[in-house]
Amino acid sequence: MNIEQFKAMLLEKGITLNEEQLDQFEKYLHTLVEWNEKMNLTAITDQSDVYLKHFYDSISAAFYFDFTQPLHLCDVGAGAGFPSIPLKIAFPHLEVTIVDSLNKRISFLNHLANVLKLDKVHFIHDRAETFGVNPSHRESYDLVTARAVARMSVLSELCLPLVKVGGHFIAMKAAHANDELAVGQKAITTLGGKLEKQFTFILPMEESERNILVIKKEKQTPKKYPRKPGTPGKMPIE
């Protein structure tokens, strides 16, 4: 996917990018490739692959959820900033908080935000389990996103405690989302969520399956969740 295809295919979905935004994506690409030589941020560094598999794929959440409204978004385990930074570039009014357990990735994100001149972005070095019990962050976000971080039974415990009641959790998955949902349903319900919508589409060019799971937070998460770091992965709610 080249830049013109990226711009045109987003326009087909009703998302218009101006020259400044396109320049931000170019700088994002160059900064990602440059830093990736020093630290392992991504296995995907080819320009066309980054535009398709990182930038376009991240923004695909906005094909199925309204990002034009005022939102404070928390991105759990965003790594090199996906999906939240491409969404922030496309929808500059968003306030974005990223929590990641690796400090070197936080260093990259801070540098990236300076290069791209992003405002209303916050990068926090923490485990999602301890972040989720912090009263400053617990149940305070309109939207929580996660892209390919863990299976749904685990991911729900990392993300749903951060969502305010009435807010949403969007899980971005590849194939096998239905299998994950079947196993993760108990966790979603236990943590106060309910699957509102599920969207399946084919990532263009690569022709691979993608799933967007939109989960609404209907009631407060019980105080005992999330459990201690590492516990959700070892003993998932299933």
PDB file of C-alpha atoms in Angstrom:
ATOM      1  CA  MET A   1       0.000   0.000   0.000  1.00  0.00           C
ATOM      2  CA  ASN A   2       1.549   3.304  -1.056  1.00  0.00           C
ATOM      3  CA  ILE A   3       0.656   6.712   0.376  1.00  0.00           C
ATOM      4  CA  GLU A   4      -1.808   7.564  -2.384  1.00  0.00           C
ATOM      5  CA  GLN A   5      -3.625   4.246  -1.952  1.00  0.00           C
ATOM      6  CA  PHE A   6      -3.655   4.785   1.819  1.00  0.00           C
ATOM      7  CA  LYS A   7      -5.208   8.231   1.404  1.00  0.00           C
ATOM      8  CA  ALA A   8      -7.729   7.057  -1.230  1.00  0.00           C
ATOM      9  CA  MET A   9      -8.852   3.949   0.655  1.00  0.00           C
ATOM     10  CA  LEU A  10      -9.439   5.940   3.839  1.00  0.00           C
ATOM     11  CA  LEU A  11     -11.368   8.529   1.835  1.00  0.00           C
ATOM     12  CA  GLU A  12     -13.640   5.711   0.618  1.00  0.00           C
ATOM     13  CA  LYS A  13     -14.421   5.072   4.294  1.00  0.00           C
ATOM     14  CA  GLY A  14     -15.198   8.754   4.894  1.00  0.00           C
ATOM     15  CA  ILE A  15     -11.875   9.623   6.542  1.00  0.00           C
ATOM     16  CA  THR A  16     -10.111  12.593   4.940  1.00  0.00           C
ATOM     17  CA  LEU A  17      -6.420  13.230   5.596  1.00  0.00           C
ATOM     18  CA  ASN A  18      -4.860  16.609   4.860  1.00  0.00           C
ATOM     19  CA  GLU A  19      -1.235  17.218   3.855  1.00  0.00           C
ATOM     20  CA  GLU A  20      -0.132  17.807   7.445  1.00  0.00           C
ATOM     21  CA  GLN A  21      -1.591  14.466   8.521  1.00  0.00           C
ATOM     22  CA  LEU A  22      -0.013  12.638   5.591  1.00  0.00           C
ATOM     23  CA  ASP A  23       3.314  14.231   6.522  1.00  0.00           C
ATOM     24  CA  GLN A  24       2.852  12.970  10.100  1.00  0.00           C
ATOM     25  CA  PHE A  25       2.402   9.413   8.811  1.00  0.00           C
ATOM     26  CA  GLU A  26       5.571   9.766   6.718  1.00  0.00           C
ATOM     27  CA  LYS A  27       7.513  10.979   9.770  1.00  0.00           C
ATOM     28  CA  TYR A  28       5.990   8.162  11.839  1.00  0.00           C
ATOM     29  CA  LEU A  29       7.289   5.623   9.305  1.00  0.00           C
ATOM     30  CA  HIS A  30      10.800   7.079   9.219  1.00  0.00           C
ATOM     31  CA  THR A  31      11.008   7.379  13.014  1.00  0.00           C
ATOM     32  CA  LEU A  32       9.754   3.820  13.468  1.00  0.00           C
ATOM     33  CA  VAL A  33      12.328   2.414  11.019  1.00  0.00           C
ATOM     34  CA  GLU A  34      15.140   4.493  12.530  1.00  0.00           C
ATOM     35  CA  TRP A  35      14.411   3.430  16.125  1.00  0.00           C
ATOM     36  CA  ASN A  36      13.750  -0.152  15.108  1.00  0.00           C
ATOM     37  CA  GLU A  37      17.449  -0.467  14.294  1.00  0.00           C
ATOM     38  CA  LYS A  38      18.213   0.222  17.960  1.00  0.00           C
ATOM     39  CA  MET A  39      15.371  -1.711  19.581  1.00  0.00           C
ATOM     40  CA  ASN A  40      12.845  -4.315  18.526  1.00  0.00           C
ATOM     41  CA  LEU A  41       9.631  -2.363  17.952  1.00  0.00           C
ATOM     42  CA  THR A  42       8.197  -4.227  14.972  1.00  0.00           C
ATOM     43  CA  ALA A  43       9.037  -6.949  12.482  1.00  0.00           C
ATOM     44  CA  ILE A  44       7.268  -4.883   9.815  1.00  0.00           C
ATOM     45  CA  THR A  45       9.457  -2.094   8.395  1.00  0.00           C
ATOM     46  CA  ASP A  46       8.821  -2.093   4.647  1.00  0.00           C
ATOM     47  CA  GLN A  47       6.986   1.123   3.715  1.00  0.00           C
ATOM     48  CA  SER A  48       4.046  -0.519   1.956  1.00  0.00           C
ATOM     49  CA  ASP A  49       3.628  -3.052   4.772  1.00  0.00           C
ATOM     50  CA  VAL A  50       3.750  -0.381   7.481  1.00  0.00           C
ATOM     51  CA  TYR A  51       1.060   1.641   5.706  1.00  0.00           C
ATOM     52  CA  LEU A  52      -1.169  -1.401   5.288  1.00  0.00           C
ATOM     53  CA  LYS A  53      -0.537  -3.573   8.342  1.00  0.00           C
ATOM     54  CA  HIS A  54       0.105  -0.844  10.909  1.00  0.00           C
ATOM     55  CA  PHE A  55      -1.427   2.471   9.786  1.00  0.00           C
ATOM     56  CA  TYR A  56      -4.486   1.370   7.772  1.00  0.00           C
ATOM     57  CA  ASP A  57      -5.138  -1.609  10.030  1.00  0.00           C
ATOM     58  CA  SER A  58      -5.065   0.620  13.126  1.00  0.00           C
ATOM     59  CA  ILE A  59      -7.467   3.162  11.642  1.00  0.00           C
ATOM     60  CA  SER A  60      -9.870   0.374  10.624  1.00  0.00           C
ATOM     61  CA  ALA A  61     -11.371   0.621  14.124  1.00  0.00           C
ATOM     62  CA  ALA A  62     -12.865   3.930  12.969  1.00  0.00           C
ATOM     63  CA  PHE A  63     -14.754   2.194  10.159  1.00  0.00           C
ATOM     64  CA  TYR A  64     -17.024   0.677  12.813  1.00  0.00           C
ATOM     65  CA  PHE A  65     -16.929   3.099  15.763  1.00  0.00           C
ATOM     66  CA  ASP A  66     -17.455   6.861  15.885  1.00  0.00           C
ATOM     67  CA  PHE A  67     -14.103   8.505  16.593  1.00  0.00           C
ATOM     68  CA  THR A  68     -15.371  11.978  15.658  1.00  0.00           C
ATOM     69  CA  GLN A  69     -16.856  12.425  19.135  1.00  0.00           C
ATOM     70  CA  PRO A  70     -14.786  13.722  22.076  1.00  0.00           C
ATOM     71  CA  LEU A  71     -13.039  10.683  23.521  1.00  0.00           C
ATOM     72  CA  HIS A  72     -10.321   9.961  26.039  1.00  0.00           C
ATOM     73  CA  LEU A  73      -8.811   6.741  24.741  1.00  0.00           C
ATOM     74  CA  CYS A  74      -6.517   4.388  26.627  1.00  0.00           C
ATOM     75  CA  ASP A  75      -4.431   1.990  24.545  1.00  0.00           C
ATOM     76  CA  VAL A  76      -3.180  -1.074  26.443  1.00  0.00           C
ATOM     77  CA  GLY A  77       0.100  -2.617  25.307  1.00  0.00           C
ATOM     78  CA  ALA A  78       0.347  -0.351  22.281  1.00  0.00           C
ATOM     79  CA  GLY A  79       3.976  -1.224  21.569  1.00  0.00           C
ATOM     80  CA  ALA A  80       5.084   1.196  18.870  1.00  0.00           C
ATOM     81  CA  GLY A  81       1.778   3.074  19.139  1.00  0.00           C
ATOM     82  CA  PHE A  82      -0.789   0.861  17.438  1.00  0.00           C
ATOM     83  CA  PRO A  83      -3.691   1.453  17.070  1.00  0.00           C
ATOM     84  CA  SER A  84      -3.885   4.694  19.055  1.00  0.00           C
ATOM     85  CA  ILE A  85      -1.267   6.910  17.367  1.00  0.00           C
ATOM     86  CA  PRO A  86      -2.588   6.408  13.804  1.00  0.00           C
ATOM     87  CA  LEU A  87      -6.080   7.086  15.202  1.00  0.00           C
ATOM     88  CA  LYS A  88      -4.775  10.223  16.940  1.00  0.00           C
ATOM     89  CA  ILE A  89      -3.254  11.478  13.681  1.00  0.00           C
ATOM     90  CA  ALA A  90      -6.495  10.826  11.802  1.00  0.00           C
ATOM     91  CA  PHE A  91      -8.644  12.316  14.595  1.00  0.00           C
ATOM     92  CA  PRO A  92      -6.463  15.015  16.233  1.00  0.00           C
ATOM     93  CA  HIS A  93      -9.065  15.983  18.857  1.00  0.00           C
ATOM     94  CA  LEU A  94      -8.665  12.610  20.628  1.00  0.00           C
ATOM     95  CA  GLU A  95      -6.950  12.507  23.997  1.00  0.00           C
ATOM     96  CA  VAL A  96      -4.760   9.411  24.133  1.00  0.00           C
ATOM     97  CA  THR A  97      -3.125   7.589  27.034  1.00  0.00           C
ATOM     98  CA  ILE A  98      -0.863   4.636  26.289  1.00  0.00           C
ATOM     99  CA  VAL A  99       0.202   2.210  28.999  1.00  0.00           C
ATOM    100  CA  ASP A 100       3.049  -0.173  28.200  1.00  0.00           C
ATOM    101  CA  SER A 101       5.196  -2.399  30.384  1.00  0.00           C
ATOM    102  CA  LEU A 102       8.450  -1.717  28.511  1.00  0.00           C
ATOM    103  CA  ASN A 103      10.112   1.593  29.302  1.00  0.00           C
ATOM    104  CA  LYS A 104      12.112   1.644  26.056  1.00  0.00           C
ATOM    105  CA  ARG A 105       8.852   1.686  24.101  1.00  0.00           C
ATOM    106  CA  ILE A 106       7.662   4.611  26.237  1.00  0.00           C
ATOM    107  CA  SER A 107      10.922   6.409  25.337  1.00  0.00           C
ATOM    108  CA  PHE A 108      10.183   5.818  21.655  1.00  0.00           C
ATOM    109  CA  LEU A 109       6.614   7.107  22.022  1.00  0.00           C
ATOM    110  CA  ASN A 110       7.746  10.265  23.803  1.00  0.00           C
ATOM    111  CA  HIS A 111      10.233  10.937  21.012  1.00  0.00           C
ATOM    112  CA  LEU A 112       7.599  10.175  18.378  1.00  0.00           C
ATOM    113  CA  ALA A 113       5.104  12.577  19.956  1.00  0.00           C
ATOM    114  CA  ASN A 114       7.719  15.343  19.780  1.00  0.00           C
ATOM    115  CA  VAL A 115       8.543  14.576  16.143  1.00  0.00           C
ATOM    116  CA  LEU A 116       4.860  14.532  15.172  1.00  0.00           C
ATOM    117  CA  LYS A 117       4.004  17.504  17.428  1.00  0.00           C
ATOM    118  CA  LEU A 118       1.140  15.642  19.063  1.00  0.00           C
ATOM    119  CA  ASP A 119      -0.803  17.209  21.906  1.00  0.00           C
ATOM    120  CA  LYS A 120      -3.075  15.545  24.479  1.00  0.00           C
ATOM    121  CA  VAL A 121      -1.011  12.350  24.549  1.00  0.00           C
ATOM    122  CA  HIS A 122       0.255  10.624  27.703  1.00  0.00           C
ATOM    123  CA  PHE A 123       2.631   7.664  27.877  1.00  0.00           C
ATOM    124  CA  ILE A 124       2.808   5.650  31.079  1.00  0.00           C
ATOM    125  CA  HIS A 125       5.259   2.901  31.957  1.00  0.00           C
ATOM    126  CA  ASP A 126       3.235   0.354  33.919  1.00  0.00           C
ATOM    127  CA  ARG A 127       1.719  -3.097  33.835  1.00  0.00           C
ATOM    128  CA  ALA A 128      -1.946  -3.075  32.838  1.00  0.00           C
ATOM    129  CA  GLU A 129      -2.794  -5.012  36.009  1.00  0.00           C
ATOM    130  CA  THR A 130      -1.411  -2.336  38.351  1.00  0.00           C
ATOM    131  CA  PHE A 131      -2.590   0.508  36.117  1.00  0.00           C
ATOM    132  CA  GLY A 132      -6.138  -0.894  36.303  1.00  0.00           C
ATOM    133  CA  VAL A 133      -6.301  -0.646  40.100  1.00  0.00           C
ATOM    134  CA  ASN A 134      -4.899   2.899  40.177  1.00  0.00           C
ATOM    135  CA  PRO A 135      -7.830   5.122  41.240  1.00  0.00           C
ATOM    136  CA  SER A 136      -6.620   7.884  38.891  1.00  0.00           C
ATOM    137  CA  HIS A 137      -7.192   5.623  35.887  1.00  0.00           C
ATOM    138  CA  ARG A 138      -9.637   2.909  36.896  1.00  0.00           C
ATOM    139  CA  GLU A 139     -13.002   3.235  35.107  1.00  0.00           C
ATOM    140  CA  SER A 140     -12.058   6.682  33.775  1.00  0.00           C
ATOM    141  CA  TYR A 141     -11.726   6.138  30.003  1.00  0.00           C
ATOM    142  CA  ASP A 142     -14.417   6.537  27.341  1.00  0.00           C
ATOM    143  CA  LEU A 143     -12.682   3.966  25.183  1.00  0.00           C
ATOM    144  CA  VAL A 144      -9.981   1.367  25.699  1.00  0.00           C
ATOM    145  CA  THR A 145      -8.282  -0.278  22.726  1.00  0.00           C
ATOM    146  CA  ALA A 146      -5.970  -3.248  22.342  1.00  0.00           C
ATOM    147  CA  ARG A 147      -4.555  -4.774  19.191  1.00  0.00           C
ATOM    148  CA  ALA A 148      -3.219  -8.330  19.191  1.00  0.00           C
ATOM    149  CA  VAL A 149      -2.084  -8.193  22.838  1.00  0.00           C
ATOM    150  CA  ALA A 150      -3.564 -11.375  24.346  1.00  0.00           C
ATOM    151  CA  ARG A 151      -6.549 -13.681  23.992  1.00  0.00           C
ATOM    152  CA  MET A 152      -9.939 -12.272  24.971  1.00  0.00           C
ATOM    153  CA  SER A 153     -10.231 -13.954  28.375  1.00  0.00           C
ATOM    154  CA  VAL A 154      -6.942 -12.327  29.416  1.00  0.00           C
ATOM    155  CA  LEU A 155      -7.355  -9.075  27.488  1.00  0.00           C
ATOM    156  CA  SER A 156     -10.745  -8.358  29.052  1.00  0.00           C
ATOM    157  CA  GLU A 157      -9.196  -8.364  32.521  1.00  0.00           C
ATOM    158  CA  LEU A 158      -6.467  -5.963  31.411  1.00  0.00           C
ATOM    159  CA  CYS A 159      -8.812  -3.550  29.621  1.00  0.00           C
ATOM    160  CA  LEU A 160     -12.363  -3.544  31.000  1.00  0.00           C
ATOM    161  CA  PRO A 161     -11.384  -2.262  34.488  1.00  0.00           C
ATOM    162  CA  LEU A 162     -10.162   0.935  32.784  1.00  0.00           C
ATOM    163  CA  VAL A 163     -13.419   1.614  30.909  1.00  0.00           C
ATOM    164  CA  LYS A 164     -15.973   3.914  32.507  1.00  0.00           C
ATOM    165  CA  VAL A 165     -19.500   2.541  32.803  1.00  0.00           C
ATOM    166  CA  GLY A 166     -21.226   3.370  29.525  1.00  0.00           C
ATOM    167  CA  GLY A 167     -17.896   3.424  27.689  1.00  0.00           C
ATOM    168  CA  HIS A 168     -16.443   0.856  25.297  1.00  0.00           C
ATOM    169  CA  PHE A 169     -13.591  -1.589  24.896  1.00  0.00           C
ATOM    170  CA  ILE A 170     -12.496  -2.318  21.321  1.00  0.00           C
ATOM    171  CA  ALA A 171     -10.448  -5.464  20.743  1.00  0.00           C
ATOM    172  CA  MET A 172      -8.797  -5.693  17.330  1.00  0.00           C
ATOM    173  CA  LYS A 173      -8.241  -9.287  16.325  1.00  0.00           C
ATOM    174  CA  ALA A 174      -7.107 -11.301  13.337  1.00  0.00           C
ATOM    175  CA  ALA A 175      -8.743 -14.667  12.600  1.00  0.00           C
ATOM    176  CA  HIS A 176     -10.138 -17.000  15.307  1.00  0.00           C
ATOM    177  CA  ALA A 177     -11.985 -14.161  17.036  1.00  0.00           C
ATOM    178  CA  ASN A 178     -15.102 -16.304  17.396  1.00  0.00           C
ATOM    179  CA  ASP A 179     -13.164 -19.026  19.202  1.00  0.00           C
ATOM    180  CA  GLU A 180     -11.647 -16.421  21.532  1.00  0.00           C
ATOM    181  CA  LEU A 181     -15.053 -14.887  22.178  1.00  0.00           C
ATOM    182  CA  ALA A 182     -16.581 -18.239  23.066  1.00  0.00           C
ATOM    183  CA  VAL A 183     -13.864 -18.883  25.653  1.00  0.00           C
ATOM    184  CA  GLY A 184     -13.723 -15.238  26.790  1.00  0.00           C
ATOM    185  CA  GLN A 185     -17.435 -14.663  27.294  1.00  0.00           C
ATOM    186  CA  LYS A 186     -17.309 -15.470  31.013  1.00  0.00           C
ATOM    187  CA  ALA A 187     -14.507 -12.936  31.551  1.00  0.00           C
ATOM    188  CA  ILE A 188     -16.316 -10.211  29.593  1.00  0.00           C
ATOM    189  CA  THR A 189     -19.497 -10.664  31.661  1.00  0.00           C
ATOM    190  CA  THR A 190     -17.658 -11.018  34.989  1.00  0.00           C
ATOM    191  CA  LEU A 191     -15.792  -7.766  34.387  1.00  0.00           C
ATOM    192  CA  GLY A 192     -18.933  -5.782  33.564  1.00  0.00           C
ATOM    193  CA  GLY A 193     -18.918  -5.913  29.766  1.00  0.00           C
ATOM    194  CA  LYS A 194     -21.240  -7.090  27.042  1.00  0.00           C
ATOM    195  CA  LEU A 195     -20.431  -7.720  23.389  1.00  0.00           C
ATOM    196  CA  GLU A 196     -22.290  -4.969  21.548  1.00  0.00           C
ATOM    197  CA  LYS A 197     -21.130  -5.576  17.985  1.00  0.00           C
ATOM    198  CA  GLN A 198     -18.680  -7.692  16.042  1.00  0.00           C
ATOM    199  CA  PHE A 199     -17.375  -6.733  12.624  1.00  0.00           C
ATOM    200  CA  THR A 200     -15.372  -8.961  10.292  1.00  0.00           C
ATOM    201  CA  PHE A 201     -13.607  -7.624   7.224  1.00  0.00           C
ATOM    202  CA  ILE A 202     -10.761  -8.522   4.889  1.00  0.00           C
ATOM    203  CA  LEU A 203      -7.630  -6.392   5.047  1.00  0.00           C
ATOM    204  CA  PRO A 204      -7.157  -5.220   1.443  1.00  0.00           C
ATOM    205  CA  MET A 205      -4.195  -6.402  -0.639  1.00  0.00           C
ATOM    206  CA  GLU A 206      -3.082  -8.897   1.988  1.00  0.00           C
ATOM    207  CA  GLU A 207      -6.564 -10.501   1.944  1.00  0.00           C
ATOM    208  CA  SER A 208      -6.380 -11.560   5.584  1.00  0.00           C
ATOM    209  CA  GLU A 209      -9.258 -11.634   8.048  1.00  0.00           C
ATOM    210  CA  ARG A 210      -9.677  -8.925  10.669  1.00  0.00           C
ATOM    211  CA  ASN A 211     -12.222  -8.661  13.480  1.00  0.00           C
ATOM    212  CA  ILE A 212     -13.311  -5.629  15.462  1.00  0.00           C
ATOM    213  CA  LEU A 213     -15.031  -6.537  18.731  1.00  0.00           C
ATOM    214  CA  VAL A 214     -16.946  -3.673  20.350  1.00  0.00           C
ATOM    215  CA  ILE A 215     -17.719  -4.369  24.000  1.00  0.00           C
ATOM    216  CA  LYS A 216     -19.848  -2.002  26.071  1.00  0.00           C
ATOM    217  CA  LYS A 217     -19.156  -1.529  29.768  1.00  0.00           C
ATOM    218  CA  GLU A 218     -22.551  -2.037  31.378  1.00  0.00           C
ATOM    219  CA  LYS A 219     -21.648  -2.241  35.053  1.00  0.00           C
ATOM    220  CA  GLN A 220     -18.699  -1.636  37.352  1.00  0.00           C
ATOM    221  CA  THR A 221     -15.856  -4.125  37.424  1.00  0.00           C
ATOM    222  CA  PRO A 222     -15.676  -6.015  40.758  1.00  0.00           C
ATOM    223  CA  LYS A 223     -12.920  -4.578  42.949  1.00  0.00           C
ATOM    224  CA  LYS A 224     -10.840  -7.771  42.943  1.00  0.00           C
ATOM    225  CA  TYR A 225     -10.078  -7.302  39.231  1.00  0.00           C
ATOM    226  CA  PRO A 226      -7.596  -6.920  37.696  1.00  0.00           C
ATOM    227  CA  ARG A 227      -5.605  -9.391  39.753  1.00  0.00           C
ATOM    228  CA  LYS A 228      -1.857  -9.201  40.407  1.00  0.00           C
ATOM    229  CA  PRO A 229       0.546  -8.903  37.443  1.00  0.00           C
ATOM    230  CA  GLY A 230       0.862 -12.159  35.551  1.00  0.00           C
ATOM    231  CA  THR A 231      -2.212 -13.764  37.147  1.00  0.00           C
ATOM    232  CA  PRO A 232      -4.685 -13.025  34.306  1.00  0.00           C
ATOM    233  CA  GLY A 233      -2.411 -14.824  31.850  1.00  0.00           C
ATOM    234  CA  LYS A 234      -1.727 -17.799  34.122  1.00  0.00           C
ATOM    235  CA  MET A 235      -5.250 -18.183  35.496  1.00  0.00           C
ATOM    236  CA  PRO A 236      -7.655 -16.579  32.999  1.00  0.00           C
ATOM    237  CA  ILE A 237     -11.343 -16.212  33.807  1.00  0.00           C
ATOM    238  CA  GLU A 238     -12.723 -19.028  31.645  1.00  0.00           C
TER     239      GLU A 238
END
